[in-house]
Amino acid sequence: MNNKTIPHMPSPPKPFYTRIKTWLVLAVVIAIYAWAFSGIPFTGIKQTAWQITKAVFNGLFHPDWNYVYLAEGEDLLRGLAETFAIALFGTTISVFLTIPFAIWASRNLIRTRLFSGASTFTLSLIRTFPDIIMAIIFIKAVGPGAFAGVLTIGINSIGMLGKLNSEAIEDLDMGPSEALKACGANRLQTIWYAIVPQAIPSYLSFALFRLEINVRSAAILGMVGAGGIGTPLLFALEGRTWSRVGVILLGIIVLVTIIDWISGKLRRRLVQGKA
Amino acid sequence: MKPSEGYPVKPSPSLKKWMTLALLLALLWLSVRETEASLSELIGGIPEMGKFIAKMFPPDWKYLRVVLKPMIETIQMAILGTTFGAIFALPISFLAASNVTKGWALRTPARFILNLSRTIPDLLFAALFATVFGYGPLAGMLALSFFSFGILSKWAYEAIETIDNGPMEAMTAVGANKLQWIYFGVIPQVLAQFVGFVMYMFEINIRAAAILGIVGAGGIGIYLNRTLGMFRYDQTVVIILFTLVIVLAIDAVSSRIRGKLI
Amino acid sequence: MIEFKQVSKVYPGGTVGLNNIDLKIEAGEFVVIVGLSGAGKSTLLRSINRLHEITSGDIRIDGKSITSAEGRQLRVMRRGIGMIFQSFNLVKRSSVVRNVLAGRVGYHSTLRTMLGLFPKQDMELAFSALQRVNMLEKAYQRADQLSGGQQQRVSIARALAQEAKIILADEPVASLDPLTTRQVMDDLRRINREMGITTIVNLHFVDLAREYATRIIGVRAGEIVFDGPATEATDEVFSAIYGRPVSEDERLGGRNVEAI
């Protein structure tokens, strides 16, 4: 088989219009980026930017350790404790408030399309609503402080939790529900005996996942006055006390890392079905 | 039939379970105290909230003209922030993936950077960059870049770790160097997924960008702060509604593109 | 007694599930329904407790029409009919006894069952049901720790705890191995004989049908094409039901059943 002649090379299967399409997409992308860059003033950087950067790093590497604990209060530890408290309490509230939404949004439990659709819409509206704006509204109601943060997180988390849980319910094995129906159980009994036990592991896992997000959220809600470590952080930034900014940043990093670690471990156990 | 004493007795839950429950309840109780939550305060505050919302109507639609430009700026910040985040996220996700980077000497620091950047919330980045680089969209763009970097690199490296080993082995077998190996063995498998992640990140960033202005980092959030400060809630509501419309519109477009990619 | 009167089922697409079925099943019978998959076995069985709705005709149980029953009435009728599924349909994360007690929920108020406050008689009923299927010592284990055969026996116990007068079993052994298949079928037969519970089983194994049934009903294309004692169901009869010779994978094998 010593065939020396070069066989006819097939040309790549790219018809004319596909190539045109590729070029068009590319042109659109380039245009979008040109437009995006035109909006950001790269030239107007503060003259002092470099100095401040150095100062920030200096502060990060020489944190104000005294701030960690102050006898008279308003220190880092108490700020972090409050941040965690806001996240935990807020998450707990949302975990309970989510239940009706999750059930109403599940298409396998609710036959009336209009009803489940309305719930899905409400959930996506809540998800879209920025938490900071919600915090501002709650501050108007209960005044500035941690409670406003709790309410914000409690309501704002419903959007995501409701969506995740209703999707999880839609994926459940409906066999047990059928069995319960065949036993003469009514709607509520069916949900309680066949859906709830199956849904609990993912329900808890989502709650933990949301707790991780909410700790981060609670850390910044203070910037608009809704309690937690955000308020002293904003003061430190405005007052250019970089060593204090440094210690607060470290505090947030440590808190978030610990919560992520614990929550991740618990979630892994839930997935394995040990709990 | 056996008497009922012969039936098995329900095993009582283990001590560990009780302890966990007790710990959780204690933490929760402390949280309630720490945050000074009170139902009466909430109920008492509802009229206040009602007044606040009542003042939003009728919305001052003419204000739309004023906030159009900052809204455009918000979108531009989100586009660039997502892009820069993605550019830096891809290489580090290769370093962090255990099936691509076999040695721990590179992988451990990569994971450390990745985890570290994920602990810092978007608004905090924004506040930081606003103080360093001055108020304006540049700070917002940088904040979103760092924020996206953390999240995207985590998604990407998790996706890389689940890919099929076959093509990578094939590249090893043909004697490819590391870069060729990644380019031909790994990237084709994760590219579509990664573009999907970037689009989704863009959706998240649009929402984030809208509020960064509260700490001075450009975009429409500055006007949010301004109208709230001047008690012009009828203008605030215009901003909120405008933001919601833009977010929902971009979500719709982006999720359609994502649907086509997969 | 279960009575079908001119029962038909037409699916929304126009496919005929059941075609004008007239059927009478006496109390205490052990009926096996055979037929190819898609012949309407499952539809026939599930129309008895209305897990499937029929489009015309009437189904009566002990003289009462389940077809026209609604709400509470329907649930009361359903709790008198136990059902056993191919995939067991236990709540895998719940304990065995809780799964069995689930059969009692139709007897109590919603609140009471949600709080798990079952009366002592119910507990005894659940335990004696478990004892009957030899699963008593597993009462407080989680259902997902059991083998397939054990899970199916728990679901039989659930039907017993219901104090059902009728048990419907929809392919109860299709996902079990030959040995456990026999154990489950033996349990069903024993319960049928000892407690006089009317038992209706869908099966696709020819030899099992002949071995356990007192009466065999052959279904083909939504119609009953054979109805008679198991002794009359020869290979020729099965070929007629299936529309082709009986193939080897429709026999479970094992015991010497060809002699029957």
Tab-separated table of N, CA and C in Angstrom, chain C residues 56-193:
chain	number	residue	atom	x	y	z
C	56	SER	N	-65.435	6.124	30.942
C	56	SER	CA	-66.865	5.825	31.027
C	56	SER	C	-67.064	4.492	31.742
C	57	GLY	N	-68.287	4.256	32.168
C	57	GLY	CA	-68.595	3.044	32.916
C	57	GLY	C	-68.569	3.301	34.407
C	58	ASP	N	-68.600	2.223	35.184
C	58	ASP	CA	-68.707	2.365	36.630
C	58	ASP	C	-67.953	1.223	37.294
C	59	ILE	N	-67.234	1.536	38.358
C	59	ILE	CA	-66.574	0.496	39.132
C	59	ILE	C	-67.155	0.528	40.541
C	60	ARG	N	-67.637	-0.611	40.978
C	60	ARG	CA	-68.249	-0.672	42.308
C	60	ARG	C	-67.460	-1.600	43.200
C	61	ILE	N	-67.279	-1.179	44.435
C	61	ILE	CA	-66.594	-2.015	45.411
C	61	ILE	C	-67.577	-2.285	46.546
C	62	ASP	N	-67.888	-3.543	46.748
C	62	ASP	CA	-68.920	-3.936	47.705
C	62	ASP	C	-70.187	-3.110	47.489
C	63	GLY	N	-70.516	-2.910	46.242
C	63	GLY	CA	-71.764	-2.239	45.912
C	63	GLY	C	-71.681	-0.730	45.845
C	64	LYS	N	-70.579	-0.157	46.391
C	64	LYS	CA	-70.469	1.307	46.370
C	64	LYS	C	-69.636	1.745	45.178
C	65	SER	N	-70.092	2.760	44.490
C	65	SER	CA	-69.369	3.208	43.301
C	65	SER	C	-68.184	4.079	43.702
C	66	ILE	N	-66.975	3.652	43.299
C	66	ILE	CA	-65.803	4.503	43.579
C	66	ILE	C	-65.676	5.547	42.481
C	67	THR	N	-66.291	5.245	41.333
C	67	THR	CA	-66.216	6.173	40.204
C	67	THR	C	-66.862	7.507	40.537
C	68	SER	N	-67.948	7.459	41.331
C	68	SER	CA	-68.625	8.716	41.620
C	68	SER	C	-68.260	9.257	42.993
C	69	ALA	N	-67.351	8.552	43.704
C	69	ALA	CA	-66.975	9.038	45.030
C	69	ALA	C	-66.055	10.251	44.899
C	70	GLU	N	-66.195	11.195	45.815
C	70	GLU	CA	-65.354	12.386	45.789
C	70	GLU	C	-64.833	12.702	47.184
C	71	GLY	N	-63.725	13.395	47.266
C	71	GLY	CA	-63.200	13.930	48.522
C	71	GLY	C	-63.075	12.881	49.599
C	72	ARG	N	-63.689	13.179	50.726
C	72	ARG	CA	-63.599	12.321	51.909
C	72	ARG	C	-64.065	10.892	51.607
C	73	GLN	N	-65.165	10.828	50.870
C	73	GLN	CA	-65.750	9.532	50.510
C	73	GLN	C	-64.736	8.674	49.752
C	74	LEU	N	-64.065	9.308	48.797
C	74	LEU	CA	-63.081	8.603	47.978
C	74	LEU	C	-61.923	8.129	48.857
C	75	ARG	N	-61.479	9.006	49.773
C	75	ARG	CA	-60.343	8.634	50.622
C	75	ARG	C	-60.702	7.478	51.543
C	76	VAL	N	-61.953	7.479	52.032
C	76	VAL	CA	-62.372	6.369	52.890
C	76	VAL	C	-62.377	5.066	52.090
C	77	MET	N	-62.811	5.121	50.845
C	77	MET	CA	-62.806	3.909	50.037
C	77	MET	C	-61.381	3.464	49.745
C	78	ARG	N	-60.521	4.436	49.482
C	78	ARG	CA	-59.142	4.095	49.164
C	78	ARG	C	-58.417	3.451	50.343
C	79	ARG	N	-58.724	3.903	51.564
C	79	ARG	CA	-57.990	3.341	52.695
C	79	ARG	C	-58.348	1.876	52.910
C	80	GLY	N	-59.454	1.430	52.326
C	80	GLY	CA	-59.814	0.018	52.409
C	80	GLY	C	-59.145	-0.832	51.324
C	81	ILE	N	-58.341	-0.180	50.471
C	81	ILE	CA	-57.676	-0.898	49.382
C	81	ILE	C	-56.170	-0.685	49.511
C	82	GLY	N	-55.445	-1.757	49.788
C	82	GLY	CA	-53.989	-1.619	49.876
C	82	GLY	C	-53.376	-1.684	48.496
C	83	MET	N	-52.236	-1.001	48.338
C	83	MET	CA	-51.610	-1.081	47.015
C	83	MET	C	-50.119	-1.343	47.162
C	84	ILE	N	-49.614	-2.229	46.300
C	84	ILE	CA	-48.203	-2.575	46.310
C	84	ILE	C	-47.642	-2.257	44.927
C	85	PHE	N	-46.502	-1.536	44.929
C	85	PHE	CA	-45.976	-1.012	43.667
C	85	PHE	C	-44.705	-1.745	43.252
C	86	GLN	N	-44.407	-1.667	41.972
C	86	GLN	CA	-43.175	-2.269	41.463
C	86	GLN	C	-41.947	-1.687	42.145
C	87	SER	N	-41.956	-0.355	42.344
C	87	SER	CA	-40.773	0.292	42.934
C	87	SER	C	-40.966	0.533	44.435
C	88	PHE	N	-41.820	-0.245	45.061
C	88	PHE	CA	-42.070	-0.244	46.513
C	88	PHE	C	-42.727	1.045	47.007
C	89	ASN	N	-42.220	2.204	46.494
C	89	ASN	CA	-42.775	3.498	46.891
C	89	ASN	C	-42.793	3.715	48.395
C	90	LEU	N	-41.716	3.289	49.038
C	90	LEU	CA	-41.565	3.637	50.449
C	90	LEU	C	-40.853	4.982	50.515
C	91	VAL	N	-41.032	5.679	51.630
C	91	VAL	CA	-40.233	6.882	51.848
C	91	VAL	C	-38.893	6.400	52.391
C	92	LYS	N	-37.870	6.480	51.576
C	92	LYS	CA	-36.613	5.808	51.888
C	92	LYS	C	-35.935	6.335	53.133
C	93	ARG	N	-36.134	7.605	53.415
C	93	ARG	CA	-35.432	8.189	54.554
C	93	ARG	C	-36.196	8.022	55.862
C	94	SER	N	-37.420	7.498	55.792
C	94	SER	CA	-38.192	7.311	57.016
C	94	SER	C	-37.990	5.891	57.531
C	95	SER	N	-38.311	5.708	58.825
C	95	SER	CA	-38.142	4.377	59.396
C	95	SER	C	-39.214	3.435	58.843
C	96	VAL	N	-38.945	2.132	59.002
C	96	VAL	CA	-39.873	1.121	58.521
C	96	VAL	C	-41.251	1.303	59.152
C	97	VAL	N	-41.248	1.512	60.478
C	97	VAL	CA	-42.551	1.564	61.154
C	97	VAL	C	-43.322	2.813	60.742
C	98	ARG	N	-42.597	3.897	60.454
C	98	ARG	CA	-43.286	5.105	60.021
C	98	ARG	C	-43.918	4.877	58.640
C	99	ASN	N	-43.210	4.130	57.799
C	99	ASN	CA	-43.772	3.798	56.503
C	99	ASN	C	-45.037	2.961	56.642
C	100	VAL	N	-45.014	2.044	57.602
C	100	VAL	CA	-46.194	1.202	57.804
C	100	VAL	C	-47.338	2.031	58.369
C	101	LEU	N	-47.004	2.910	59.320
C	101	LEU	CA	-48.039	3.752	59.917
C	101	LEU	C	-48.656	4.701	58.896
C	102	ALA	N	-47.900	5.031	57.837
C	102	ALA	CA	-48.445	5.887	56.787
C	102	ALA	C	-49.729	5.285	56.227
C	103	GLY	N	-49.860	3.948	56.320
C	103	GLY	CA	-51.085	3.302	55.873
C	103	GLY	C	-52.282	3.652	56.736
C	104	ARG	N	-52.026	4.225	57.923
C	104	ARG	CA	-53.128	4.543	58.846
C	104	ARG	C	-53.632	5.978	58.704
C	105	VAL	N	-52.936	6.804	57.925
C	105	VAL	CA	-53.285	8.229	57.945
C	105	VAL	C	-54.720	8.483	57.504
C	106	GLY	N	-55.252	7.616	56.653
C	106	GLY	CA	-56.608	7.825	56.194
C	106	GLY	C	-57.653	7.689	57.296
C	107	TYR	N	-57.255	7.143	58.444
C	107	TYR	CA	-58.212	6.917	59.531
C	107	TYR	C	-58.295	8.079	60.506
C	108	HIS	N	-57.326	9.011	60.419
C	108	HIS	CA	-57.266	10.047	61.460
C	108	HIS	C	-57.275	11.440	60.869
C	109	SER	N	-57.442	12.409	61.759
C	109	SER	CA	-57.451	13.802	61.326
C	109	SER	C	-56.055	14.201	60.850
C	110	THR	N	-56.019	15.218	60.000
C	110	THR	CA	-54.743	15.681	59.450
C	110	THR	C	-53.794	16.085	60.566
C	111	LEU	N	-54.302	16.871	61.506
C	111	LEU	CA	-53.449	17.391	62.582
C	111	LEU	C	-52.825	16.244	63.367
C	112	ARG	N	-53.667	15.289	63.720
C	112	ARG	CA	-53.192	14.174	64.532
C	112	ARG	C	-52.080	13.397	63.819
C	113	THR	N	-52.260	13.150	62.522
C	113	THR	CA	-51.242	12.391	61.805
C	113	THR	C	-49.980	13.213	61.605
C	114	MET	N	-50.145	14.535	61.445
C	114	MET	CA	-48.957	15.355	61.241
C	114	MET	C	-48.114	15.424	62.507
C	115	LEU	N	-48.777	15.346	63.646
C	115	LEU	CA	-48.023	15.336	64.898
C	115	LEU	C	-47.508	13.928	65.221
C	116	GLY	N	-47.918	12.952	64.442
C	116	GLY	CA	-47.455	11.586	64.663
C	116	GLY	C	-48.106	10.925	65.861
C	117	LEU	N	-49.281	11.417	66.268
C	117	LEU	CA	-49.948	10.863	67.456
C	117	LEU	C	-50.888	9.724	67.053
C	118	PHE	N	-50.299	8.568	66.778
C	118	PHE	CA	-51.138	7.428	66.436
C	118	PHE	C	-51.570	6.719	67.715
C	119	PRO	N	-52.831	6.265	67.778
C	119	PRO	CA	-53.261	5.547	68.980
C	119	PRO	C	-52.504	4.225	69.127
C	120	LYS	N	-52.580	3.691	70.345
C	120	LYS	CA	-51.823	2.480	70.658
C	120	LYS	C	-52.246	1.317	69.751
C	121	GLN	N	-53.537	1.266	69.440
C	121	GLN	CA	-53.999	0.156	68.588
C	121	GLN	C	-53.301	0.219	67.227
C	122	ASP	N	-53.072	1.438	66.742
C	122	ASP	CA	-52.415	1.584	65.451
C	122	ASP	C	-50.991	1.057	65.495
C	123	MET	N	-50.305	1.356	66.613
C	123	MET	CA	-48.942	0.869	66.758
C	123	MET	C	-48.947	-0.661	66.740
C	124	GLU	N	-49.892	-1.235	67.491
C	124	GLU	CA	-49.960	-2.691	67.554
C	124	GLU	C	-50.273	-3.281	66.183
C	125	LEU	N	-51.161	-2.583	65.488
C	125	LEU	CA	-51.531	-3.021	64.160
C	125	LEU	C	-50.312	-3.021	63.234
C	126	ALA	N	-49.528	-1.943	63.351
C	126	ALA	CA	-48.340	-1.815	62.511
C	126	ALA	C	-47.341	-2.922	62.838
C	127	PHE	N	-47.144	-3.154	64.145
C	127	PHE	CA	-46.169	-4.177	64.540
C	127	PHE	C	-46.631	-5.564	64.132
C	128	SER	N	-47.926	-5.851	64.303
C	128	SER	CA	-48.359	-7.201	63.946
C	128	SER	C	-48.312	-7.386	62.433
C	129	ALA	N	-48.514	-6.280	61.695
C	129	ALA	CA	-48.379	-6.374	60.242
C	129	ALA	C	-46.943	-6.688	59.867
C	130	LEU	N	-46.010	-6.034	60.555
C	130	LEU	CA	-44.594	-6.291	60.288
C	130	LEU	C	-44.225	-7.717	60.665
C	131	GLN	N	-44.818	-8.180	61.756
C	131	GLN	CA	-44.548	-9.539	62.204
C	131	GLN	C	-45.006	-10.551	61.146
C	132	ARG	N	-46.125	-10.266	60.534
C	132	ARG	CA	-46.693	-11.166	59.555
C	132	ARG	C	-45.789	-11.337	58.339
C	133	VAL	N	-45.021	-10.271	58.024
C	133	VAL	CA	-44.100	-10.385	56.888
C	133	VAL	C	-42.660	-10.575	57.355
C	134	ASN	N	-42.515	-10.943	58.647
C	134	ASN	CA	-41.184	-11.235	59.197
C	134	ASN	C	-40.227	-10.057	59.160
C	135	MET	N	-40.755	-8.863	59.412
C	135	MET	CA	-39.884	-7.693	59.351
C	135	MET	C	-39.882	-6.948	60.682
C	136	LEU	N	-40.379	-7.609	61.729
C	136	LEU	CA	-40.556	-6.911	62.993
C	136	LEU	C	-39.246	-6.340	63.536
C	137	GLU	N	-38.188	-7.133	63.440
C	137	GLU	CA	-36.935	-6.667	64.070
C	137	GLU	C	-36.305	-5.479	63.324
C	138	LYS	N	-36.826	-5.196	62.111
C	138	LYS	CA	-36.277	-4.055	61.357
C	138	LYS	C	-37.096	-2.788	61.587
C	139	ALA	N	-38.059	-2.834	62.514
C	139	ALA	CA	-39.055	-1.766	62.631
C	139	ALA	C	-38.458	-0.364	62.671
C	140	TYR	N	-37.349	-0.187	63.371
C	140	TYR	CA	-36.833	1.167	63.519
C	140	TYR	C	-35.629	1.450	62.629
C	141	GLN	N	-35.406	0.577	61.653
C	141	GLN	CA	-34.357	0.893	60.683
C	141	GLN	C	-34.924	1.789	59.604
C	142	ARG	N	-34.013	2.493	58.925
C	142	ARG	CA	-34.474	3.312	57.821
C	142	ARG	C	-34.741	2.440	56.611
C	143	ALA	N	-35.779	2.797	55.848
C	143	ALA	CA	-36.195	1.943	54.732
C	143	ALA	C	-35.082	1.753	53.702
C	144	ASP	N	-34.211	2.758	53.545
C	144	ASP	CA	-33.181	2.608	52.507
C	144	ASP	C	-32.057	1.672	52.936
C	145	GLN	N	-32.115	1.163	54.170
C	145	GLN	CA	-31.106	0.192	54.589
C	145	GLN	C	-31.539	-1.236	54.260
C	146	LEU	N	-32.757	-1.382	53.730
C	146	LEU	CA	-33.278	-2.722	53.470
C	146	LEU	C	-33.036	-3.133	52.024
C	147	SER	N	-33.009	-4.430	51.792
C	147	SER	CA	-32.908	-4.932	50.418
C	147	SER	C	-34.253	-4.755	49.718
C	148	GLY	N	-34.260	-4.946	48.416
C	148	GLY	CA	-35.486	-4.769	47.646
C	148	GLY	C	-36.623	-5.645	48.139
C	149	GLY	N	-36.318	-6.916	48.385
C	149	GLY	CA	-37.352	-7.835	48.843
C	149	GLY	C	-37.909	-7.414	50.196
C	150	GLN	N	-36.999	-6.969	51.078
C	150	GLN	CA	-37.451	-6.516	52.399
C	150	GLN	C	-38.332	-5.274	52.279
C	151	GLN	N	-37.933	-4.374	51.368
C	151	GLN	CA	-38.741	-3.164	51.179
C	151	GLN	C	-40.135	-3.534	50.688
C	152	GLN	N	-40.204	-4.523	49.792
C	152	GLN	CA	-41.513	-4.891	49.285
C	152	GLN	C	-42.360	-5.509	50.398
C	153	ARG	N	-41.715	-6.239	51.307
C	153	ARG	CA	-42.489	-6.807	52.409
C	153	ARG	C	-42.992	-5.710	53.344
C	154	VAL	N	-42.190	-4.657	53.510
C	154	VAL	CA	-42.668	-3.521	54.307
C	154	VAL	C	-43.886	-2.901	53.643
C	155	SER	N	-43.868	-2.821	52.316
C	155	SER	CA	-45.022	-2.196	51.671
C	155	SER	C	-46.249	-3.107	51.767
C	156	ILE	N	-46.014	-4.425	51.863
C	156	ILE	CA	-47.154	-5.321	52.134
C	156	ILE	C	-47.687	-5.051	53.544
C	157	ALA	N	-46.753	-4.861	54.487
C	157	ALA	CA	-47.170	-4.555	55.860
C	157	ALA	C	-47.977	-3.266	55.909
C	158	ARG	N	-47.588	-2.294	55.067
C	158	ARG	CA	-48.334	-1.035	55.023
C	158	ARG	C	-49.778	-1.295	54.592
C	159	ALA	N	-49.935	-2.157	53.595
C	159	ALA	CA	-51.285	-2.485	53.135
C	159	ALA	C	-52.067	-3.206	54.226
C	160	LEU	N	-51.372	-4.075	55.002
C	160	LEU	CA	-52.049	-4.795	56.084
C	160	LEU	C	-52.478	-3.835	57.181
C	161	ALA	N	-51.580	-2.879	57.519
C	161	ALA	CA	-51.897	-1.918	58.570
C	161	ALA	C	-53.112	-1.085	58.195
C	162	GLN	N	-53.330	-0.934	56.912
C	162	GLN	CA	-54.498	-0.212	56.417
C	162	GLN	C	-55.780	-0.958	56.738
C	163	GLU	N	-55.666	-2.221	57.167
C	163	GLU	CA	-56.805	-3.118	57.342
C	163	GLU	C	-57.600	-3.197	56.050
C	164	ALA	N	-56.841	-3.348	54.964
C	164	ALA	CA	-57.463	-3.365	53.647
C	164	ALA	C	-58.192	-4.681	53.432
C	165	LYS	N	-59.293	-4.624	52.701
C	165	LYS	CA	-60.003	-5.843	52.344
C	165	LYS	C	-59.576	-6.311	50.969
C	166	ILE	N	-58.925	-5.393	50.263
C	166	ILE	CA	-58.447	-5.698	48.915
C	166	ILE	C	-56.989	-5.266	48.833
C	167	ILE	N	-56.144	-6.079	48.204
C	167	ILE	CA	-54.783	-5.639	47.928
C	167	ILE	C	-54.561	-5.655	46.431
C	168	LEU	N	-54.100	-4.533	45.902
C	168	LEU	CA	-53.750	-4.449	44.495
C	168	LEU	C	-52.231	-4.439	44.408
C	169	ALA	N	-51.662	-5.304	43.596
C	169	ALA	CA	-50.212	-5.333	43.475
C	169	ALA	C	-49.828	-5.158	42.014
C	170	ASP	N	-49.189	-4.030	41.719
C	170	ASP	CA	-48.848	-3.702	40.337
C	170	ASP	C	-47.411	-4.125	40.057
C	171	GLU	N	-47.227	-5.256	39.398
C	171	GLU	CA	-45.901	-5.813	39.120
C	171	GLU	C	-45.034	-5.839	40.385
C	172	PRO	N	-45.488	-6.505	41.440
C	172	PRO	CA	-44.784	-6.390	42.727
C	172	PRO	C	-43.394	-7.009	42.725
C	173	VAL	N	-43.106	-7.892	41.768
C	173	VAL	CA	-41.819	-8.593	41.820
C	173	VAL	C	-40.919	-8.243	40.631
C	174	ALA	N	-41.354	-7.248	39.824
C	174	ALA	CA	-40.610	-6.967	38.594
C	174	ALA	C	-39.191	-6.481	38.864
C	175	SER	N	-38.955	-5.864	40.047
C	175	SER	CA	-37.581	-5.415	40.287
C	175	SER	C	-36.880	-6.275	41.341
C	176	LEU	N	-37.315	-7.525	41.487
C	176	LEU	CA	-36.696	-8.405	42.492
C	176	LEU	C	-36.035	-9.609	41.817
C	177	ASP	N	-35.097	-10.226	42.539
C	177	ASP	CA	-34.461	-11.426	41.992
C	177	ASP	C	-35.353	-12.639	42.261
C	178	PRO	N	-35.099	-13.777	41.588
C	178	PRO	CA	-36.011	-14.928	41.668
C	178	PRO	C	-36.307	-15.391	43.095
C	179	LEU	N	-35.297	-15.418	43.955
C	179	LEU	CA	-35.506	-15.935	45.298
C	179	LEU	C	-36.454	-15.042	46.092
C	180	THR	N	-36.173	-13.739	46.118
C	180	THR	CA	-37.034	-12.828	46.868
C	180	THR	C	-38.394	-12.718	46.210
C	181	THR	N	-38.442	-12.908	44.889
C	181	THR	CA	-39.723	-12.926	44.198
C	181	THR	C	-40.644	-13.954	44.845
C	182	ARG	N	-40.111	-15.145	45.071
C	182	ARG	CA	-40.940	-16.202	45.671
C	182	ARG	C	-41.354	-15.847	47.088
C	183	GLN	N	-40.420	-15.243	47.843
C	183	GLN	CA	-40.785	-14.879	49.218
C	183	GLN	C	-41.947	-13.892	49.235
C	184	VAL	N	-41.856	-12.881	48.357
C	184	VAL	CA	-42.912	-11.878	48.320
C	184	VAL	C	-44.232	-12.493	47.853
C	185	MET	N	-44.168	-13.335	46.823
C	185	MET	CA	-45.392	-13.969	46.338
C	185	MET	C	-45.983	-14.900	47.408
C	186	ASP	N	-45.105	-15.616	48.132
C	186	ASP	CA	-45.582	-16.485	49.217
C	186	ASP	C	-46.307	-15.668	50.282
C	187	ASP	N	-45.706	-14.498	50.642
C	187	ASP	CA	-46.346	-13.615	51.620
C	187	ASP	C	-47.738	-13.216	51.148
C	188	LEU	N	-47.817	-12.821	49.880
C	188	LEU	CA	-49.102	-12.372	49.351
C	188	LEU	C	-50.127	-13.508	49.406
C	189	ARG	N	-49.672	-14.724	49.064
C	189	ARG	CA	-50.613	-15.847	49.057
C	189	ARG	C	-51.069	-16.188	50.477
C	190	ARG	N	-50.102	-16.162	51.403
C	190	ARG	CA	-50.435	-16.490	52.782
C	190	ARG	C	-51.473	-15.509	53.332
C	191	ILE	N	-51.242	-14.232	53.064
C	191	ILE	CA	-52.170	-13.216	53.546
C	191	ILE	C	-53.545	-13.414	52.925
C	192	ASN	N	-53.535	-13.739	51.647
C	192	ASN	CA	-54.790	-13.978	50.949
C	192	ASN	C	-55.541	-15.137	51.587
C	193	ARG	N	-54.825	-16.203	51.930
C	193	ARG	CA	-55.499	-17.374	52.473
C	193	ARG	C	-55.895	-17.185	53.924
